[in-house]
PDB file of C-alpha atoms and ligand atoms in Angstrom:
ATOM      1  CA  MET S 103     -38.169 -28.261   0.715  1.00  0.00           C
ATOM      2  CA  GLY S 104     -35.762 -25.334   0.826  1.00  0.00           C
ATOM      3  CA  GLU S 105     -33.178 -24.567  -1.801  1.00  0.00           C
ATOM      4  CA  MET S 106     -30.050 -26.637  -1.674  1.00  0.00           C
ATOM      5  CA  TYR S 107     -26.617 -25.086  -1.792  1.00  0.00           C
ATOM      6  CA  SER S 108     -23.320 -26.795  -2.288  1.00  0.00           C
ATOM      7  CA  ILE S 109     -20.471 -25.847   0.005  1.00  0.00           C
ATOM      8  CA  ARG S 110     -18.968 -23.994  -2.935  1.00  0.00           C
ATOM      9  CA  ASP S 111     -22.126 -21.867  -3.344  1.00  0.00           C
ATOM     10  CA  LEU S 112     -21.968 -20.963   0.309  1.00  0.00           C
ATOM     11  CA  SER S 113     -18.382 -19.789   0.021  1.00  0.00           C
ATOM     12  CA  PHE S 114     -19.514 -16.170  -0.378  1.00  0.00           C
ATOM     13  CA  MET S 115     -20.883 -16.346   3.151  1.00  0.00           C
ATOM     14  CA  THR S 116     -17.797 -17.900   4.644  1.00  0.00           C
ATOM     15  CA  ALA S 117     -15.790 -15.644   6.847  1.00  0.00           C
ATOM     16  CA  ILE S 118     -12.304 -14.534   6.038  1.00  0.00           C
ATOM     17  CA  THR S 119      -9.829 -15.716   8.652  1.00  0.00           C
ATOM     18  CA  ILE S 120      -6.779 -13.610   9.363  1.00  0.00           C
ATOM     19  CA  THR S 121      -4.095 -15.301  11.440  1.00  0.00           C
ATOM     20  CA  LEU S 122      -1.190 -13.464  12.988  1.00  0.00           C
ATOM     21  CA  LEU S 123       1.659 -15.962  12.741  1.00  0.00           C
ATOM     22  CA  GLY S 124       4.429 -13.510  13.610  1.00  0.00           C
ATOM     23  CA  THR S 125       3.877 -10.257  15.488  1.00  0.00           C
ATOM     24  CA  ASN S 126       7.410  -9.181  16.409  1.00  0.00           C
ATOM     25  CA  GLY S 127       9.460  -6.550  14.661  1.00  0.00           C
ATOM     26  CA  TRP S 128      13.211  -6.897  14.145  1.00  0.00           C
ATOM     27  CA  TYR S 129      13.819 -10.307  15.703  1.00  0.00           C
ATOM     28  CA  THR S 130      12.071 -13.345  17.130  1.00  0.00           C
ATOM     29  CA  SER S 131      11.913 -13.521  20.924  1.00  0.00           C
ATOM     30  CA  LYS S 132       9.732 -15.051  23.624  1.00  0.00           C
ATOM     31  CA  THR S 133       7.012 -12.520  22.750  1.00  0.00           C
ATOM     32  CA  GLY S 134       6.664 -13.798  19.193  1.00  0.00           C
ATOM     33  CA  TYR S 135       8.086 -14.617  15.791  1.00  0.00           C
ATOM     34  CA  THR S 136       8.940 -11.960  13.225  1.00  0.00           C
ATOM     35  CA  THR S 137       6.267 -10.668  10.873  1.00  0.00           C
ATOM     36  CA  CYS S 138       3.885 -12.935   8.983  1.00  0.00           C
ATOM     37  CA  VAL S 139       0.096 -12.775   8.615  1.00  0.00           C
ATOM     38  CA  THR S 140      -2.199 -15.050   6.619  1.00  0.00           C
ATOM     39  CA  ILE S 141      -5.598 -14.230   5.091  1.00  0.00           C
ATOM     40  CA  ASP S 142      -7.517 -17.406   4.366  1.00  0.00           C
ATOM     41  CA  THR S 143     -10.485 -16.807   2.052  1.00  0.00           C
ATOM     42  CA  PRO S 144     -12.766 -19.365   0.406  1.00  0.00           C
ATOM     43  CA  ASP S 145     -10.842 -18.988  -2.868  1.00  0.00           C
ATOM     44  CA  PHE S 146      -7.343 -17.776  -2.043  1.00  0.00           C
ATOM     45  CA  PHE S 147      -4.599 -18.202   0.521  1.00  0.00           C
ATOM     46  CA  ILE S 148      -2.860 -14.867   1.026  1.00  0.00           C
ATOM     47  CA  ILE S 149       0.318 -14.365   3.041  1.00  0.00           C
ATOM     48  CA  LEU S 150       1.603 -10.973   4.169  1.00  0.00           C
ATOM     49  CA  ASP S 151       5.348 -10.887   4.706  1.00  0.00           C
ATOM     50  CA  ALA S 152       7.549 -13.871   5.394  1.00  0.00           C
ATOM     51  CA  GLY S 153       9.382 -13.317   8.652  1.00  0.00           C
ATOM     52  CA  ASP S 154       9.963 -16.269  10.960  1.00  0.00           C
ATOM     53  CA  GLY S 155       6.191 -16.659  11.444  1.00  0.00           C
ATOM     54  CA  PHE S 156       6.095 -18.021   7.886  1.00  0.00           C
ATOM     55  CA  SER S 157       7.734 -21.208   9.179  1.00  0.00           C
ATOM     56  CA  LYS S 158       4.486 -22.093  11.016  1.00  0.00           C
ATOM     57  CA  ILE S 159       2.476 -22.406   7.780  1.00  0.00           C
ATOM     58  CA  PRO S 160       3.319 -26.062   6.966  1.00  0.00           C
ATOM     59  CA  ASP S 161       2.373 -27.099  10.511  1.00  0.00           C
ATOM     60  CA  LEU S 162      -1.019 -25.391  10.254  1.00  0.00           C
ATOM     61  CA  TYR S 163      -1.712 -26.277   6.607  1.00  0.00           C
ATOM     62  CA  GLU S 164      -0.317 -29.619   5.578  1.00  0.00           C
ATOM     63  CA  SER S 165      -1.169 -28.658   2.018  1.00  0.00           C
ATOM     64  CA  VAL S 166      -2.760 -25.511   0.612  1.00  0.00           C
ATOM     65  CA  LYS S 167      -5.238 -26.475  -2.113  1.00  0.00           C
ATOM     66  CA  LYS S 168      -6.057 -22.994  -3.392  1.00  0.00           C
ATOM     67  CA  PRO S 169      -3.846 -20.476  -5.198  1.00  0.00           C
ATOM     68  CA  ALA S 170      -1.392 -18.921  -2.744  1.00  0.00           C
ATOM     69  CA  PHE S 171      -0.092 -15.351  -2.869  1.00  0.00           C
ATOM     70  CA  LEU S 172       2.701 -13.827  -0.825  1.00  0.00           C
ATOM     71  CA  PHE S 173       2.906 -10.034  -0.640  1.00  0.00           C
ATOM     72  CA  LEU S 174       6.158  -8.640   0.730  1.00  0.00           C
ATOM     73  CA  SER S 175       6.338  -5.152   2.198  1.00  0.00           C
ATOM     74  CA  HIS S 176      10.108  -4.851   1.760  1.00  0.00           C
ATOM     75  CA  LEU S 177      13.327  -6.781   2.048  1.00  0.00           C
ATOM     76  CA  HIS S 178      14.390  -6.243   5.662  1.00  0.00           C
ATOM     77  CA  LEU S 179      15.258  -9.643   7.073  1.00  0.00           C
ATOM     78  CA  ASP S 180      12.485  -9.670   9.675  1.00  0.00           C
ATOM     79  CA  HIS S 181      10.095  -9.779   6.694  1.00  0.00           C
ATOM     80  CA  ILE S 182      11.818 -12.410   4.546  1.00  0.00           C
ATOM     81  CA  SER S 183      13.756 -14.737   6.889  1.00  0.00           C
ATOM     82  CA  GLY S 184      10.968 -17.328   6.751  1.00  0.00           C
ATOM     83  CA  LEU S 185      11.538 -17.828   3.009  1.00  0.00           C
ATOM     84  CA  HIS S 186      14.182 -20.229   4.163  1.00  0.00           C
ATOM     85  CA  THR S 187      11.336 -22.695   4.904  1.00  0.00           C
ATOM     86  CA  LEU S 188       9.573 -22.443   1.522  1.00  0.00           C
ATOM     87  CA  ALA S 189      10.602 -26.025   0.748  1.00  0.00           C
ATOM     88  CA  ARG S 190       8.537 -27.335   3.696  1.00  0.00           C
ATOM     89  CA  CYS S 191       5.340 -25.854   2.292  1.00  0.00           C
ATOM     90  CA  ARG S 192       2.927 -27.549  -0.117  1.00  0.00           C
ATOM     91  CA  PHE S 193       1.228 -24.883  -2.182  1.00  0.00           C
ATOM     92  CA  GLU S 194      -0.529 -27.253  -4.547  1.00  0.00           C
ATOM     93  CA  GLU S 195      -1.916 -24.462  -6.723  1.00  0.00           C
ATOM     94  CA  GLY S 196       1.404 -22.619  -6.771  1.00  0.00           C
ATOM     95  CA  LEU S 197       2.767 -19.589  -4.968  1.00  0.00           C
ATOM     96  CA  SER S 198       2.905 -16.114  -6.539  1.00  0.00           C
ATOM     97  CA  ILE S 199       5.256 -13.760  -4.702  1.00  0.00           C
ATOM     98  CA  TYR S 200       4.777 -10.001  -5.122  1.00  0.00           C
ATOM     99  CA  GLY S 201       6.604  -6.986  -3.777  1.00  0.00           C
ATOM    100  CA  PRO S 202       7.737  -3.439  -4.472  1.00  0.00           C
ATOM    101  CA  PRO S 203      10.145  -2.518  -7.277  1.00  0.00           C
ATOM    102  CA  GLY S 204      13.480  -4.206  -6.599  1.00  0.00           C
ATOM    103  CA  ILE S 205      11.896  -7.381  -5.199  1.00  0.00           C
ATOM    104  CA  GLY S 206      13.319  -9.338  -8.153  1.00  0.00           C
ATOM    105  CA  ILE S 207      16.601  -9.475  -6.232  1.00  0.00           C
ATOM    106  CA  LEU S 208      14.932 -12.216  -4.175  1.00  0.00           C
ATOM    107  CA  SER S 209      15.417 -14.678  -7.016  1.00  0.00           C
ATOM    108  CA  GLY S 210      19.108 -14.582  -6.087  1.00  0.00           C
ATOM    109  CA  PHE S 211      18.440 -14.867  -2.356  1.00  0.00           C
ATOM    110  CA  ILE S 212      16.076 -17.853  -2.722  1.00  0.00           C
ATOM    111  CA  GLY S 213      18.795 -20.060  -4.148  1.00  0.00           C
ATOM    112  CA  PHE S 214      22.372 -21.231  -3.883  1.00  0.00           C
ATOM    113  CA  PRO S 215      24.239 -20.741  -1.539  1.00  0.00           C
ATOM    114  CA  TYR S 216      21.493 -19.493   0.829  1.00  0.00           C
ATOM    115  CA  THR S 217      18.648 -21.965   0.465  1.00  0.00           C
ATOM    116  CA  ILE S 218      16.825 -24.282  -1.953  1.00  0.00           C
ATOM    117  CA  PRO S 219      16.249 -22.480  -5.282  1.00  0.00           C
ATOM    118  CA  LEU S 220      12.768 -21.445  -6.374  1.00  0.00           C
ATOM    119  CA  ASP S 221      12.764 -23.818  -9.342  1.00  0.00           C
ATOM    120  CA  GLU S 222      13.530 -26.798  -7.102  1.00  0.00           C
ATOM    121  CA  LEU S 223      10.578 -26.238  -4.778  1.00  0.00           C
ATOM    122  CA  PRO S 224       7.864 -28.917  -4.856  1.00  0.00           C
ATOM    123  CA  TYR S 225       5.394 -26.442  -6.430  1.00  0.00           C
ATOM    124  CA  ALA S 226       5.453 -23.624  -8.984  1.00  0.00           C
ATOM    125  CA  ALA S 227       6.648 -20.306  -7.565  1.00  0.00           C
ATOM    126  CA  THR S 228       7.105 -16.932  -9.243  1.00  0.00           C
ATOM    127  CA  ILE S 229       8.366 -13.489  -8.172  1.00  0.00           C
ATOM    128  CA  THR S 230       6.761 -10.368  -9.660  1.00  0.00           C
ATOM    129  CA  GLU S 231       7.379  -6.683  -8.986  1.00  0.00           C
ATOM    130  CA  LEU S 232       4.212  -4.657  -8.487  1.00  0.00           C
ATOM    131  CA  HIS S 233       3.800  -1.023  -9.417  1.00  0.00           C
ATOM    132  CA  GLU S 234       2.258   1.556  -7.143  1.00  0.00           C
ATOM    133  CA  GLY S 235      -1.523   1.717  -7.448  1.00  0.00           C
ATOM    134  CA  ARG S 236      -4.120  -0.880  -8.318  1.00  0.00           C
ATOM    135  CA  SER S 237      -3.365  -4.267  -9.843  1.00  0.00           C
ATOM    136  CA  ASN S 238      -6.018  -6.703 -10.947  1.00  0.00           C
ATOM    137  CA  LEU S 239      -4.682 -10.012  -9.760  1.00  0.00           C
ATOM    138  CA  PRO S 240      -7.398 -12.627  -9.249  1.00  0.00           C
ATOM    139  CA  PHE S 241      -8.565 -10.062  -6.652  1.00  0.00           C
ATOM    140  CA  PRO S 242      -7.955  -6.283  -6.603  1.00  0.00           C
ATOM    141  CA  VAL S 243      -4.775  -5.219  -4.805  1.00  0.00           C
ATOM    142  CA  THR S 244      -3.764  -1.608  -4.260  1.00  0.00           C
ATOM    143  CA  THR S 245      -0.260  -0.628  -3.171  1.00  0.00           C
ATOM    144  CA  ALA S 246       1.266   2.619  -1.947  1.00  0.00           C
ATOM    145  CA  PHE S 247       4.743   3.546  -0.840  1.00  0.00           C
ATOM    146  CA  LEU S 248       5.024   4.094   2.885  1.00  0.00           C
ATOM    147  CA  VAL S 249       7.841   5.855   4.776  1.00  0.00           C
ATOM    148  CA  HIS S 250      10.853   3.780   5.772  1.00  0.00           C
ATOM    149  CA  THR S 251      14.615   3.580   5.306  1.00  0.00           C
ATOM    150  CA  GLN S 252      14.104   1.706   2.016  1.00  0.00           C
ATOM    151  CA  PRO S 253      11.213   1.337  -0.454  1.00  0.00           C
ATOM    152  CA  VAL S 254       8.309  -0.290   1.377  1.00  0.00           C
ATOM    153  CA  PHE S 255       4.814  -1.077   0.100  1.00  0.00           C
ATOM    154  CA  GLY S 256       1.609  -1.029   2.079  1.00  0.00           C
ATOM    155  CA  TYR S 257      -1.272  -3.064   0.634  1.00  0.00           C
ATOM    156  CA  ARG S 258      -5.031  -2.962   0.374  1.00  0.00           C
ATOM    157  CA  PHE S 259      -6.949  -6.100  -0.560  1.00  0.00           C
ATOM    158  CA  ASP S 260     -10.561  -6.044  -1.713  1.00  0.00           C
ATOM    159  CA  LEU S 261     -11.885  -9.481  -0.824  1.00  0.00           C
ATOM    160  CA  GLY S 262     -15.524  -8.664  -0.141  1.00  0.00           C
ATOM    161  CA  LYS S 263     -14.118  -7.231   3.076  1.00  0.00           C
ATOM    162  CA  THR S 264     -11.293  -4.730   2.736  1.00  0.00           C
ATOM    163  CA  ILE S 265      -8.052  -5.401   4.553  1.00  0.00           C
ATOM    164  CA  ALA S 266      -5.114  -2.974   4.654  1.00  0.00           C
ATOM    165  CA  PHE S 267      -1.616  -4.015   5.726  1.00  0.00           C
ATOM    166  CA  CYS S 268       0.881  -1.287   6.568  1.00  0.00           C
ATOM    167  CA  THR S 269       4.110  -2.118   8.327  1.00  0.00           C
ATOM    168  CA  ASP S 270       7.537  -0.555   8.718  1.00  0.00           C
ATOM    169  CA  THR S 271       6.422   3.027   8.330  1.00  0.00           C
ATOM    170  CA  GLY S 272       5.717   6.221  10.154  1.00  0.00           C
ATOM    171  CA  PRO S 273       2.380   8.007   9.693  1.00  0.00           C
ATOM    172  CA  CYS S 274       1.855   8.891   6.012  1.00  0.00           C
ATOM    173  CA  ASP S 275      -0.767   9.425   3.329  1.00  0.00           C
ATOM    174  CA  GLY S 276      -0.166   5.903   2.030  1.00  0.00           C
ATOM    175  CA  ILE S 277      -1.743   4.451   5.187  1.00  0.00           C
ATOM    176  CA  ARG S 278      -4.683   6.866   4.966  1.00  0.00           C
ATOM    177  CA  THR S 279      -5.310   5.893   1.327  1.00  0.00           C
ATOM    178  CA  LEU S 280      -4.947   2.140   1.776  1.00  0.00           C
ATOM    179  CA  GLY S 281      -6.859   2.063   5.055  1.00  0.00           C
ATOM    180  CA  SER S 282      -9.725   4.250   3.819  1.00  0.00           C
ATOM    181  CA  ASP S 283     -13.010   2.749   5.096  1.00  0.00           C
ATOM    182  CA  ALA S 284     -11.258  -0.621   5.461  1.00  0.00           C
ATOM    183  CA  SER S 285     -12.890  -3.413   7.437  1.00  0.00           C
ATOM    184  CA  LEU S 286      -9.531  -3.978   9.089  1.00  0.00           C
ATOM    185  CA  LEU S 287      -6.288  -2.021   9.156  1.00  0.00           C
ATOM    186  CA  ILE S 288      -3.290  -4.069  10.236  1.00  0.00           C
ATOM    187  CA  SER S 289      -0.698  -1.544  11.355  1.00  0.00           C
ATOM    188  CA  GLU S 290       2.718  -1.830  12.786  1.00  0.00           C
ATOM    189  CA  CYS S 291       3.393  -0.641  16.335  1.00  0.00           C
ATOM    190  CA  SER S 292       7.156  -0.726  16.750  1.00  0.00           C
ATOM    191  CA  TYR S 293       7.376   2.042  19.314  1.00  0.00           C
ATOM    192  CA  LEU S 294       6.122   2.316  22.866  1.00  0.00           C
ATOM    193  CA  PRO S 295       3.406   4.812  23.807  1.00  0.00           C
ATOM    194  CA  GLY S 296       4.832   8.318  23.548  1.00  0.00           C
ATOM    195  CA  GLN S 297       7.998   7.181  21.778  1.00  0.00           C
ATOM    196  CA  GLU S 298       9.077   8.427  18.353  1.00  0.00           C
ATOM    197  CA  ASN S 299      12.215   8.854  16.281  1.00  0.00           C
ATOM    198  CA  PRO S 300      11.859  10.875  13.054  1.00  0.00           C
ATOM    199  CA  GLY S 301      15.220   9.510  11.864  1.00  0.00           C
ATOM    200  CA  TRP S 302      13.843   5.945  11.902  1.00  0.00           C
ATOM    201  CA  PRO S 303      10.104   6.234  11.207  1.00  0.00           C
ATOM    202  CA  HIS S 304       7.807   3.766  12.926  1.00  0.00           C
ATOM    203  CA  MET S 305       4.391   3.965  14.591  1.00  0.00           C
ATOM    204  CA  ASN S 306       3.533   4.169  18.262  1.00  0.00           C
ATOM    205  CA  PRO S 307       0.041   3.184  19.489  1.00  0.00           C
ATOM    206  CA  GLU S 308      -1.198   6.786  19.504  1.00  0.00           C
ATOM    207  CA  MET S 309      -0.142   7.309  15.872  1.00  0.00           C
ATOM    208  CA  ALA S 310      -1.811   4.048  14.821  1.00  0.00           C
ATOM    209  CA  VAL S 311      -5.111   4.901  16.515  1.00  0.00           C
ATOM    210  CA  LYS S 312      -5.075   8.467  15.150  1.00  0.00           C
ATOM    211  CA  ILE S 313      -4.460   7.393  11.569  1.00  0.00           C
ATOM    212  CA  THR S 314      -7.119   4.658  11.812  1.00  0.00           C
ATOM    213  CA  GLY S 315      -9.600   7.400  12.724  1.00  0.00           C
ATOM    214  CA  GLU S 316      -8.404   9.613   9.874  1.00  0.00           C
ATOM    215  CA  ALA S 317      -8.775   6.728   7.410  1.00  0.00           C
ATOM    216  CA  LYS S 318     -12.157   5.768   8.894  1.00  0.00           C
ATOM    217  CA  ALA S 319     -11.034   2.137   9.073  1.00  0.00           C
ATOM    218  CA  LYS S 320     -13.473   0.103  11.150  1.00  0.00           C
ATOM    219  CA  GLN S 321     -11.002  -1.990  13.112  1.00  0.00           C
ATOM    220  CA  LEU S 322      -7.309  -1.722  13.978  1.00  0.00           C
ATOM    221  CA  ALA S 323      -4.969  -4.629  14.680  1.00  0.00           C
ATOM    222  CA  LEU S 324      -1.443  -3.901  15.858  1.00  0.00           C
ATOM    223  CA  ILE S 325       1.541  -6.063  14.961  1.00  0.00           C
ATOM    224  CA  HIS S 326       5.322  -5.661  14.479  1.00  0.00           C
ATOM    225  CA  PHE S 327       6.065  -4.774  18.089  1.00  0.00           C
ATOM    226  CA  ALA S 328       9.814  -4.096  18.240  1.00  0.00           C
ATOM    227  CA  ALA S 329      11.321  -7.026  20.096  1.00  0.00           C
ATOM    228  CA  ASP S 330      13.811  -4.873  22.011  1.00  0.00           C
ATOM    229  CA  LEU S 331      11.126  -2.416  23.215  1.00  0.00           C
ATOM    230  CA  TYR S 332       8.153  -4.675  23.881  1.00  0.00           C
ATOM    231  CA  THR S 333       9.989  -7.378  25.822  1.00  0.00           C
ATOM    232  CA  THR S 334       6.875  -8.900  27.432  1.00  0.00           C
ATOM    233  CA  VAL S 335       3.335  -9.675  26.329  1.00  0.00           C
ATOM    234  CA  GLU S 336       2.087  -7.646  29.321  1.00  0.00           C
ATOM    235  CA  GLN S 337       3.792  -4.593  27.879  1.00  0.00           C
ATOM    236  CA  ARG S 338       1.764  -4.983  24.697  1.00  0.00           C
ATOM    237  CA  LEU S 339      -1.451  -5.391  26.667  1.00  0.00           C
ATOM    238  CA  SER S 340      -0.726  -2.234  28.675  1.00  0.00           C
ATOM    239  CA  ILE S 341      -1.451  -0.247  25.484  1.00  0.00           C
ATOM    240  CA  ARG S 342      -5.069  -0.607  26.645  1.00  0.00           C
ATOM    241  CA  ASP S 343      -4.238   1.708  29.556  1.00  0.00           C
ATOM    242  CA  VAL S 344      -3.295   4.602  27.260  1.00  0.00           C
ATOM    243  CA  GLY S 345      -6.935   5.689  27.002  1.00  0.00           C
ATOM    244  CA  PRO S 346     -10.528   4.507  26.551  1.00  0.00           C
ATOM    245  CA  GLU S 347     -10.265   4.534  22.735  1.00  0.00           C
ATOM    246  CA  TYR S 348      -7.609   1.798  22.980  1.00  0.00           C
ATOM    247  CA  LYS S 349     -10.076  -0.740  24.381  1.00  0.00           C
ATOM    248  CA  GLU S 350     -11.300  -1.622  20.867  1.00  0.00           C
ATOM    249  CA  VAL S 351      -7.835  -2.077  19.417  1.00  0.00           C
ATOM    250  CA  ILE S 352      -6.792  -5.642  18.614  1.00  0.00           C
ATOM    251  CA  ILE S 353      -3.394  -6.062  20.227  1.00  0.00           C
ATOM    252  CA  GLY S 354      -1.768  -8.682  18.041  1.00  0.00           C
ATOM    253  CA  MET S 355      -0.264 -11.799  19.578  1.00  0.00           C
ATOM    254  CA  ASP S 356       1.258 -14.739  17.751  1.00  0.00           C
ATOM    255  CA  ASP S 357      -1.311 -17.293  16.545  1.00  0.00           C
ATOM    256  CA  MET S 358      -4.291 -15.008  17.179  1.00  0.00           C
ATOM    257  CA  SER S 359      -7.054 -15.289  14.561  1.00  0.00           C
ATOM    258  CA  ILE S 360      -9.447 -12.546  13.476  1.00  0.00           C
ATOM    259  CA  ARG S 361     -12.652 -13.422  11.578  1.00  0.00           C
ATOM    260  CA  LEU S 362     -14.180 -10.884   9.231  1.00  0.00           C
TER     261      LEU S 362
HETATM  262 ZN1  LIG L 147      10.371  -4.816  10.273  1.00  0.00          ZN
HETATM  263 ZN1  LIG L 148      11.932  -2.644   7.861  1.00  0.00          ZN
END
């Protein structure tokens, strides 16, 4: 008779599931909700940004029975508007919210007169500012400042597989550092092919593919398509026509899942 394993013992073999709940930048439209991504691991439930896509979580997960972590890139509304639905969620092991310096201001926003206060949620919730560099939370998290109109953090999570999340930025060393040899780099793609605006830094598909190569990340997923520029799903898919190297790129769509 072979060795027996409990489901718990097998957890190290279980795939990580990344779900793109919101793939629009700036505002929600028929192409998608604003930015939110979940990383479901055997031990942790990790949420990246809380745009309108965050509001889908309680419909997908009636209750979350593992510790939940929310990492915010910055405070632009397309990344925090979903916090308005925190009270619908059931994070039974609590929710720890992290973000760049200044994120503490959220404790005023999640409260009167905007929405239900943190301490009245049906689970424990905390807000903590992270510093740049590596933090040893229950799993290693590395942050770096990216390039935007306000302080914005990119993240790197070491979860057996390495996942980097870099949104609301132009090309910068922060992405190269966080995405270095990553299993998956989730990058923003606000601009259309060939489009750029140094006064308002964002990525276009060419920049995202180039920097993925420089970082030697194994896979690239694009999200945060500016709602006013990418007005149809077909427009997103036409990124594949830019060149043969774009065939491997995951073009994010709302509710798409990626298994690592
Ligand atoms: Zn944004
Ligand atoms: Zn922004």
